[in-house]
mmCIF file of C-alpha atoms and ligand atoms in Angstrom:
data_model
loop_
_atom_site.group_PDB
_atom_site.id
_atom_site.type_symbol
_atom_site.label_atom_id
_atom_site.label_comp_id
_atom_site.label_asym_id
_atom_site.label_seq_id
_atom_site.Cartn_x
_atom_site.Cartn_y
_atom_site.Cartn_z
ATOM 1 C CA UNK A 1 -0.046 -0.095 0.022
ATOM 2 C CA UNK A 2 1.848 2.845 -1.161
ATOM 3 C CA UNK A 3 1.390 6.135 0.158
ATOM 4 C CA UNK A 4 1.829 9.553 -1.849
ATOM 5 C CA UNK A 5 0.936 12.871 -1.450
ATOM 6 C CA UNK A 6 0.686 15.467 -4.691
ATOM 7 C CA UNK A 7 0.601 19.320 -3.838
ATOM 8 C CA UNK A 8 -1.032 19.040 -0.386
ATOM 9 C CA UNK A 9 -1.481 22.236 1.134
ATOM 10 C CA UNK A 10 -3.175 22.406 4.911
ATOM 11 C CA UNK A 11 -4.479 25.933 6.129
ATOM 12 C CA UNK A 12 -5.369 25.883 9.586
ATOM 13 C CA UNK A 13 -8.208 28.511 10.338
ATOM 14 C CA UNK A 14 -8.510 29.682 6.988
ATOM 15 C CA UNK A 15 -9.955 33.421 6.646
ATOM 16 C CA UNK A 16 -9.537 34.513 10.018
ATOM 17 C CA UNK A 17 -6.342 36.219 11.899
ATOM 18 C CA UNK A 18 -4.978 33.117 13.146
ATOM 19 C CA UNK A 19 -5.102 31.162 9.486
ATOM 20 C CA UNK A 20 -1.798 29.389 9.288
ATOM 21 C CA UNK A 21 -0.588 27.552 6.293
ATOM 22 C CA UNK A 22 0.980 24.359 8.235
ATOM 23 C CA UNK A 23 1.609 22.417 4.774
ATOM 24 C CA UNK A 24 2.738 23.901 1.629
ATOM 25 C CA UNK A 25 2.517 22.231 -1.592
ATOM 26 C CA UNK A 26 4.070 19.026 0.008
ATOM 27 C CA UNK A 27 4.506 15.956 -2.713
ATOM 28 C CA UNK A 28 6.447 13.075 -1.340
ATOM 29 C CA UNK A 29 5.992 9.386 -1.626
ATOM 30 C CA UNK A 30 6.031 6.522 0.940
ATOM 31 C CA UNK A 31 6.755 3.325 -0.426
ATOM 32 C CA UNK A 32 4.523 0.004 0.857
ATOM 33 C CA UNK A 33 6.661 -1.744 3.597
ATOM 34 C CA UNK A 34 8.984 0.999 4.132
ATOM 35 C CA UNK A 35 10.334 2.523 7.245
ATOM 36 C CA UNK A 36 10.395 6.416 6.975
ATOM 37 C CA UNK A 37 10.923 8.930 9.288
ATOM 38 C CA UNK A 38 9.943 12.411 9.550
ATOM 39 C CA UNK A 39 12.259 14.863 11.255
ATOM 40 C CA UNK A 40 11.920 18.610 11.515
ATOM 41 C CA UNK A 41 12.231 21.663 14.034
ATOM 42 C CA UNK A 42 9.086 22.100 16.127
ATOM 43 C CA UNK A 43 6.273 23.624 14.119
ATOM 44 C CA UNK A 44 7.207 22.492 10.783
ATOM 45 C CA UNK A 45 4.506 20.704 10.056
ATOM 46 C CA UNK A 46 5.117 17.054 11.062
ATOM 47 C CA UNK A 47 2.092 16.085 12.968
ATOM 48 C CA UNK A 48 -0.023 18.062 10.493
ATOM 49 C CA UNK A 49 1.570 15.955 7.784
ATOM 50 C CA UNK A 50 0.732 12.656 9.231
ATOM 51 C CA UNK A 51 -2.617 13.330 10.544
ATOM 52 C CA UNK A 52 -3.608 13.462 6.872
ATOM 53 C CA UNK A 53 -2.698 9.947 6.159
ATOM 54 C CA UNK A 54 -5.539 8.176 7.983
ATOM 55 C CA UNK A 55 -8.156 11.292 7.580
ATOM 56 C CA UNK A 56 -7.587 13.318 11.218
ATOM 57 C CA UNK A 57 -7.108 16.218 8.984
ATOM 58 C CA UNK A 58 -8.501 16.941 5.416
ATOM 59 C CA UNK A 59 -5.959 18.907 2.818
ATOM 60 C CA UNK A 60 -6.965 22.102 1.789
ATOM 61 C CA UNK A 61 -5.604 21.902 -1.479
ATOM 62 C CA UNK A 62 -4.105 18.960 -3.494
ATOM 63 C CA UNK A 63 -4.448 14.648 -3.123
ATOM 64 C CA UNK A 64 -3.489 11.992 -0.675
ATOM 65 C CA UNK A 65 -3.461 8.474 -1.995
ATOM 66 C CA UNK A 66 -3.271 5.812 0.519
ATOM 67 C CA UNK A 67 -3.319 2.694 -1.769
ATOM 68 C CA UNK A 68 -6.362 2.728 -3.694
ATOM 69 C CA UNK A 69 -8.026 5.081 -1.223
ATOM 70 C CA UNK A 70 -7.724 8.629 -2.547
ATOM 71 C CA UNK A 71 -8.570 11.826 -0.350
ATOM 72 C CA UNK A 72 -9.193 14.946 -2.345
ATOM 73 C CA UNK A 73 -9.623 18.499 -1.124
ATOM 74 C CA UNK A 74 -13.115 19.934 -0.822
ATOM 75 C CA UNK A 75 -14.338 16.382 -1.527
ATOM 76 C CA UNK A 76 -16.978 15.570 0.979
ATOM 77 C CA UNK A 77 -18.107 11.851 2.249
ATOM 78 C CA UNK A 78 -15.741 9.498 2.389
ATOM 79 C CA UNK A 79 -15.323 6.153 4.093
ATOM 80 C CA UNK A 80 -12.683 7.296 6.724
ATOM 81 C CA UNK A 81 -13.589 4.181 8.781
ATOM 82 C CA UNK A 82 -12.317 1.908 5.780
ATOM 83 C CA UNK A 83 -9.278 3.760 5.811
ATOM 84 C CA UNK A 84 -8.568 3.812 9.646
ATOM 85 C CA UNK A 85 -8.809 -0.377 9.618
ATOM 86 C CA UNK A 86 -5.723 0.128 7.048
ATOM 87 C CA UNK A 87 -3.711 2.854 8.732
ATOM 88 C CA UNK A 88 -3.450 2.772 12.215
ATOM 89 C CA UNK A 89 -2.349 5.948 14.552
ATOM 90 C CA UNK A 90 -0.435 5.829 17.863
ATOM 91 C CA UNK A 91 -0.421 9.436 19.526
ATOM 92 C CA UNK A 92 2.219 10.639 21.460
ATOM 93 C CA UNK A 93 0.846 9.380 25.007
ATOM 94 C CA UNK A 94 -1.659 6.903 23.438
ATOM 95 C CA UNK A 95 -1.682 5.531 27.173
ATOM 96 C CA UNK A 96 -3.970 8.393 27.803
ATOM 97 C CA UNK A 97 -6.557 6.726 25.601
ATOM 98 C CA UNK A 98 -7.026 3.260 27.738
ATOM 99 C CA UNK A 99 -10.137 3.121 29.495
ATOM 100 C CA UNK A 100 -11.427 -0.319 29.790
ATOM 101 C CA UNK A 101 -11.429 -2.074 33.256
ATOM 102 C CA UNK A 102 -8.886 -4.631 32.165
ATOM 103 C CA UNK A 103 -6.043 -5.072 29.758
ATOM 104 C CA UNK A 104 -7.527 -7.392 27.343
ATOM 105 C CA UNK A 105 -11.005 -5.732 26.768
ATOM 106 C CA UNK A 106 -8.889 -2.132 26.258
ATOM 107 C CA UNK A 107 -7.212 -4.098 23.232
ATOM 108 C CA UNK A 108 -10.247 -5.911 21.854
ATOM 109 C CA UNK A 109 -12.041 -2.465 21.920
ATOM 110 C CA UNK A 110 -10.504 -1.533 18.419
ATOM 111 C CA UNK A 111 -11.010 -4.629 16.678
ATOM 112 C CA UNK A 112 -14.910 -4.573 17.808
ATOM 113 C CA UNK A 113 -15.364 -1.585 16.944
ATOM 114 C CA UNK A 114 -14.435 -2.358 13.429
ATOM 115 C CA UNK A 115 -17.291 -5.060 13.595
ATOM 116 C CA UNK A 116 -14.892 -8.197 14.510
ATOM 117 C CA UNK A 117 -16.598 -10.655 16.784
ATOM 118 C CA UNK A 118 -16.125 -10.998 20.076
ATOM 119 C CA UNK A 119 -14.232 -14.634 19.802
ATOM 120 C CA UNK A 120 -12.011 -13.118 16.935
ATOM 121 C CA UNK A 121 -11.120 -9.955 18.936
ATOM 122 C CA UNK A 122 -10.005 -11.980 21.875
ATOM 123 C CA UNK A 123 -7.770 -13.924 19.365
ATOM 124 C CA UNK A 124 -6.313 -10.689 17.754
ATOM 125 C CA UNK A 125 -5.869 -9.068 21.519
ATOM 126 C CA UNK A 126 -4.211 -11.991 22.723
ATOM 127 C CA UNK A 127 -1.821 -12.151 19.767
ATOM 128 C CA UNK A 128 -1.289 -8.150 19.808
ATOM 129 C CA UNK A 129 -0.265 -8.431 23.523
ATOM 130 C CA UNK A 130 2.363 -11.288 22.920
ATOM 131 C CA UNK A 131 3.635 -9.155 19.923
ATOM 132 C CA UNK A 132 4.184 -6.131 22.203
ATOM 133 C CA UNK A 133 5.657 -8.503 24.641
ATOM 134 C CA UNK A 134 3.154 -8.077 27.705
ATOM 135 C CA UNK A 135 2.797 -11.500 29.675
ATOM 136 C CA UNK A 136 -0.729 -12.964 29.621
ATOM 137 C CA UNK A 137 -0.363 -12.658 33.683
ATOM 138 C CA UNK A 138 -1.212 -9.185 33.348
ATOM 139 C CA UNK A 139 -3.962 -9.555 30.570
ATOM 140 C CA UNK A 140 -6.728 -9.593 33.049
ATOM 141 C CA UNK A 141 -5.644 -6.644 35.392
ATOM 142 C CA UNK A 142 -6.772 -2.899 35.340
ATOM 143 C CA UNK A 143 -4.393 -0.980 32.371
ATOM 144 C CA UNK A 144 -3.786 1.404 34.934
ATOM 145 C CA UNK A 145 -1.609 -0.493 37.410
ATOM 146 C CA UNK A 146 1.010 -0.623 34.709
ATOM 147 C CA UNK A 147 4.085 1.484 34.457
ATOM 148 C CA UNK A 148 3.910 4.240 31.796
ATOM 149 C CA UNK A 149 6.197 1.907 29.271
ATOM 150 C CA UNK A 150 3.803 -1.019 29.714
ATOM 151 C CA UNK A 151 0.842 1.261 29.049
ATOM 152 C CA UNK A 152 2.291 2.420 25.993
ATOM 153 C CA UNK A 153 2.629 -1.281 24.717
ATOM 154 C CA UNK A 154 -1.082 -1.778 25.949
ATOM 155 C CA UNK A 155 -1.931 1.096 23.836
ATOM 156 C CA UNK A 156 0.099 -0.076 20.785
ATOM 157 C CA UNK A 157 -1.367 -3.855 21.324
ATOM 158 C CA UNK A 158 -4.783 -2.009 20.865
ATOM 159 C CA UNK A 159 -3.995 -0.313 17.075
ATOM 160 C CA UNK A 160 -2.076 -3.704 16.340
ATOM 161 C CA UNK A 161 -5.180 -5.764 17.024
ATOM 162 C CA UNK A 162 -6.961 -3.969 14.353
ATOM 163 C CA UNK A 163 -4.150 -5.437 11.828
ATOM 164 C CA UNK A 164 -3.700 -2.140 10.111
ATOM 165 C CA UNK A 165 -1.114 -2.456 7.077
ATOM 166 C CA UNK A 166 0.693 0.954 7.912
ATOM 167 C CA UNK A 167 1.230 2.393 11.255
ATOM 168 C CA UNK A 168 2.082 6.171 12.192
ATOM 169 C CA UNK A 169 3.667 6.854 15.210
ATOM 170 C CA UNK A 170 3.861 10.589 16.324
ATOM 171 C CA UNK A 171 6.813 10.777 18.482
ATOM 172 C CA UNK A 172 6.480 7.240 20.076
ATOM 173 C CA UNK A 173 8.980 7.405 22.590
ATOM 174 C CA UNK A 174 8.348 10.627 24.263
ATOM 175 C CA UNK A 175 8.557 10.315 28.098
ATOM 176 C CA UNK A 176 10.036 6.891 28.155
ATOM 177 C CA UNK A 177 13.234 6.065 29.948
ATOM 178 C CA UNK A 178 16.134 4.794 27.562
ATOM 179 C CA UNK A 179 15.152 1.219 28.017
ATOM 180 C CA UNK A 180 11.159 1.790 26.990
ATOM 181 C CA UNK A 181 12.512 3.715 24.291
ATOM 182 C CA UNK A 182 15.024 1.145 23.123
ATOM 183 C CA UNK A 183 12.372 -1.702 23.587
ATOM 184 C CA UNK A 184 9.440 0.278 21.908
ATOM 185 C CA UNK A 185 11.553 1.153 18.581
ATOM 186 C CA UNK A 186 12.737 -2.432 18.529
ATOM 187 C CA UNK A 187 9.383 -3.739 18.673
ATOM 188 C CA UNK A 188 8.283 -1.379 15.474
ATOM 189 C CA UNK A 189 11.532 -2.512 13.956
ATOM 190 C CA UNK A 190 10.367 -6.061 14.239
ATOM 191 C CA UNK A 191 6.829 -5.461 12.800
ATOM 192 C CA UNK A 192 8.531 -3.867 10.270
ATOM 193 C CA UNK A 193 10.892 -6.714 9.147
ATOM 194 C CA UNK A 194 8.506 -9.446 10.375
ATOM 195 C CA UNK A 195 5.360 -8.594 8.967
ATOM 196 C CA UNK A 196 6.427 -6.149 6.078
ATOM 197 C CA UNK A 197 4.463 -3.414 7.972
ATOM 198 C CA UNK A 198 4.745 0.426 6.569
ATOM 199 C CA UNK A 199 6.225 2.385 9.663
ATOM 200 C CA UNK A 200 5.702 6.319 9.711
ATOM 201 C CA UNK A 201 7.800 7.943 12.672
ATOM 202 C CA UNK A 202 7.674 11.364 13.608
ATOM 203 C CA UNK A 203 10.510 11.691 15.834
ATOM 204 C CA UNK A 204 12.763 14.652 17.433
ATOM 205 C CA UNK A 205 15.809 11.832 17.909
ATOM 206 C CA UNK A 206 18.083 12.270 15.052
ATOM 207 C CA UNK A 207 19.910 8.354 15.794
ATOM 208 C CA UNK A 208 16.320 6.918 16.021
ATOM 209 C CA UNK A 209 15.528 8.369 12.335
ATOM 210 C CA UNK A 210 19.273 7.042 11.148
ATOM 211 C CA UNK A 211 19.141 3.454 12.754
ATOM 212 C CA UNK A 212 15.534 2.632 12.050
ATOM 213 C CA UNK A 213 14.724 4.031 8.830
ATOM 214 C CA UNK A 214 14.900 3.287 4.865
ATOM 215 C CA UNK A 215 13.728 6.965 4.060
ATOM 216 C CA UNK A 216 13.973 10.151 6.013
ATOM 217 C CA UNK A 217 11.817 13.178 5.022
ATOM 218 C CA UNK A 218 13.199 16.441 6.477
ATOM 219 C CA UNK A 219 10.091 19.110 6.971
ATOM 220 C CA UNK A 220 10.759 22.948 7.311
ATOM 221 C CA UNK A 221 8.090 25.711 7.233
ATOM 222 C CA UNK A 222 5.553 23.269 6.179
ATOM 223 C CA UNK A 223 7.715 21.905 3.043
ATOM 224 C CA UNK A 224 9.587 18.854 2.517
ATOM 225 C CA UNK A 225 13.345 20.060 2.244
ATOM 226 C CA UNK A 226 15.179 16.210 1.816
ATOM 227 C CA UNK A 227 13.462 12.927 1.344
ATOM 228 C CA UNK A 228 15.957 10.279 1.314
ATOM 229 C CA UNK A 229 18.160 7.543 2.642
ATOM 230 C CA UNK A 230 19.587 8.357 6.107
ATOM 231 C CA UNK A 231 22.896 8.091 4.933
ATOM 232 C CA UNK A 232 22.392 10.866 2.045
ATOM 233 C CA UNK A 233 20.371 13.153 4.465
ATOM 234 C CA UNK A 234 22.633 12.977 7.344
ATOM 235 C CA UNK A 235 25.561 13.552 5.013
ATOM 236 C CA UNK A 236 24.492 17.062 4.808
ATOM 237 C CA UNK A 237 25.165 18.296 8.170
ATOM 238 C CA UNK A 238 25.206 22.163 7.546
ATOM 239 C CA UNK A 239 21.894 22.070 5.600
ATOM 240 C CA UNK A 240 20.092 20.174 8.503
ATOM 241 C CA UNK A 241 21.750 22.820 10.872
ATOM 242 C CA UNK A 242 20.160 25.771 8.783
ATOM 243 C CA UNK A 243 16.997 24.190 9.502
ATOM 244 C CA UNK A 244 17.401 23.459 13.239
ATOM 245 C CA UNK A 245 18.481 19.924 13.178
ATOM 246 C CA UNK A 246 21.596 18.314 14.171
ATOM 247 C CA UNK A 247 23.332 15.078 12.887
ATOM 248 C CA UNK A 248 23.171 11.828 14.962
ATOM 249 C CA UNK A 249 26.005 12.084 17.665
ATOM 250 C CA UNK A 250 27.895 9.069 15.967
ATOM 251 C CA UNK A 251 28.118 11.352 12.777
ATOM 252 C CA UNK A 252 29.281 14.426 14.834
ATOM 253 C CA UNK A 253 31.657 12.222 16.578
ATOM 254 C CA UNK A 254 33.290 11.041 13.237
ATOM 255 C CA UNK A 255 33.234 14.508 11.715
ATOM 256 C CA UNK A 256 35.276 15.663 14.670
ATOM 257 C CA UNK A 257 37.770 13.097 14.521
ATOM 258 C CA UNK A 258 38.232 13.362 10.357
ATOM 259 C CA UNK A 259 38.473 16.830 10.719
ATOM 260 C CA UNK A 260 41.489 16.339 13.730
ATOM 261 C CA UNK A 261 43.203 13.788 11.913
ATOM 262 C CA UNK A 262 43.322 15.178 8.352
ATOM 263 C CA UNK A 263 40.861 12.452 6.713
ATOM 264 C CA UNK A 264 39.013 14.038 3.766
ATOM 265 C CA UNK A 265 36.222 11.478 3.038
ATOM 266 C CA UNK A 266 32.963 12.091 4.413
ATOM 267 C CA UNK A 267 32.324 8.475 6.703
ATOM 268 C CA UNK A 268 28.694 7.826 7.430
ATOM 269 C CA UNK A 269 27.827 5.436 11.013
ATOM 270 C CA UNK A 270 25.041 5.261 12.879
ATOM 271 C CA UNK A 271 25.059 2.373 15.274
ATOM 272 C CA UNK A 272 27.929 1.802 18.090
ATOM 273 C CA UNK A 273 29.305 -0.873 15.405
ATOM 274 C CA UNK A 274 29.428 0.886 12.489
ATOM 275 C CA UNK A 275 31.067 4.005 14.690
ATOM 276 C CA UNK A 276 33.702 1.398 15.977
ATOM 277 C CA UNK A 277 34.490 0.191 12.213
ATOM 278 C CA UNK A 278 34.668 3.837 11.171
ATOM 279 C CA UNK A 279 37.181 4.595 13.582
ATOM 280 C CA UNK A 280 39.630 1.695 12.694
ATOM 281 C CA UNK A 281 39.203 2.149 9.369
ATOM 282 C CA UNK A 282 40.510 6.213 9.643
ATOM 283 C CA UNK A 283 43.137 4.857 11.906
ATOM 284 C CA UNK A 284 44.230 2.296 9.625
ATOM 285 C CA UNK A 285 44.261 5.555 7.007
ATOM 286 C CA UNK A 286 41.415 3.682 4.678
ATOM 287 C CA UNK A 287 42.926 0.367 4.397
ATOM 288 C CA UNK A 288 40.966 -2.636 5.188
ATOM 289 C CA UNK A 289 40.804 -4.263 8.671
ATOM 290 C CA UNK A 290 40.390 -7.949 9.786
HETATM 291 N N1 LIG B 301 -4.995 23.644 15.394
HETATM 292 C C1 LIG B 301 -4.192 24.297 14.862
HETATM 293 N N2 LIG B 301 -4.586 25.454 14.963
HETATM 294 C C2 LIG B 301 -3.754 26.426 14.211
HETATM 295 N N3 LIG B 301 -2.677 26.267 14.100
HETATM 296 C C3 LIG B 301 -2.254 25.006 14.217
HETATM 297 C C4 LIG B 301 -2.967 23.697 14.523
HETATM 298 N N4 LIG B 301 -2.179 22.757 15.349
HETATM 299 C C5 LIG B 301 -0.717 23.216 14.506
HETATM 300 N N5 LIG B 301 -1.033 24.661 13.795
HETATM 301 C C6 LIG B 301 0.161 25.088 13.537
HETATM 302 O O1 LIG B 301 0.666 24.581 12.442
HETATM 303 C C7 LIG B 301 2.115 24.527 12.518
HETATM 304 C C8 LIG B 301 2.568 22.984 12.330
HETATM 305 O O2 LIG B 301 2.250 22.756 13.247
HETATM 306 P P1 LIG B 301 2.739 21.173 13.427
HETATM 307 O O3 LIG B 301 1.772 20.461 14.916
HETATM 308 O O4 LIG B 301 2.207 20.139 12.576
HETATM 309 O O5 LIG B 301 4.064 20.634 13.578
HETATM 310 P P2 LIG B 301 5.096 19.833 14.405
HETATM 311 O O6 LIG B 301 6.124 19.624 13.444
HETATM 312 O O7 LIG B 301 4.302 18.668 14.751
HETATM 313 O O8 LIG B 301 6.119 20.308 15.686
HETATM 314 P P3 LIG B 301 6.293 19.596 17.070
HETATM 315 O O9 LIG B 301 7.656 18.839 16.864
HETATM 316 O O10 LIG B 301 6.470 20.764 18.152
HETATM 317 O O11 LIG B 301 5.280 18.602 17.443
HETATM 318 C C9 LIG B 301 2.855 25.099 13.667
HETATM 319 O O12 LIG B 301 3.096 26.795 13.452
HETATM 320 C C10 LIG B 301 1.559 25.000 14.825
HETATM 321 O O13 LIG B 301 1.337 26.216 15.510
HETATM 322 MG MG1 LIG B 302 3.911 17.394 16.494
#
């Protein structure tokens, strides 16, 4: 299910003193099964952009295609329920949306809302809770007795139980400790790899964007400034700095090291392992290491 935006503009509160053009002629493509990160300074239009993908917001101009589902500006009557079954949305603090007495009931809510039978919803809920790594001893407890990270897993299981083809994450690791962050991100990496799910993640963390995605889209003032592989995007440190963004720490470190050693190449490394290899490479003067 490919996703594309063609000349999409979004204006909040049009024709009022609060008018704000949050998206300005955006044309982007998100291939089916890709892991795309969206980065950009605060207020650059990231949330506005992703909220168009499952119809929370409608374009003021332009067209969005999500598989064979088409959303056009000024077109009324659209079956958004069918779209939301294909595209799941995980809000910044999804745990705030938990409300049922038990965890399992909470996770069943989504599929039942889409007309799935009780027994099928329970089956899907159990499967999703296993996917997010919440042991069955928890399932019949209240979701409000859980830790922050565990609550977030339950909320994510609720979205997975709908079995969407694509999942949008708007800053999915906000407020989590480093371990919780790592766990949630690995979960999405696995879903992407094992279930070929399309993942679209808004993040302020450059290392996460670099480590997990195939494509990085950089937003600036409501326009996509770059859309490329993380290697190509983060090789452009100066351009990113101009729009208020940093490069991942590993790249920052290698940049400093190459300057100090007089090395002329731009070396890309995102993970600790890649960084260690790059250092050996620089210290060996570019010769292969064993
Ligand atoms: N409901 C709204 N009404 C009016 N203006 C809005 C509304 N929501 C967002 N905006 C404005 O639109 C612009 C883009 O906002 P958006 O929330 O998409 O940015 P963002 O990149 O997600 O920022 P952040 O990193 O802070 O979450 C900002 O200038 C914001 O103030
Ligand atoms: Mg936002």
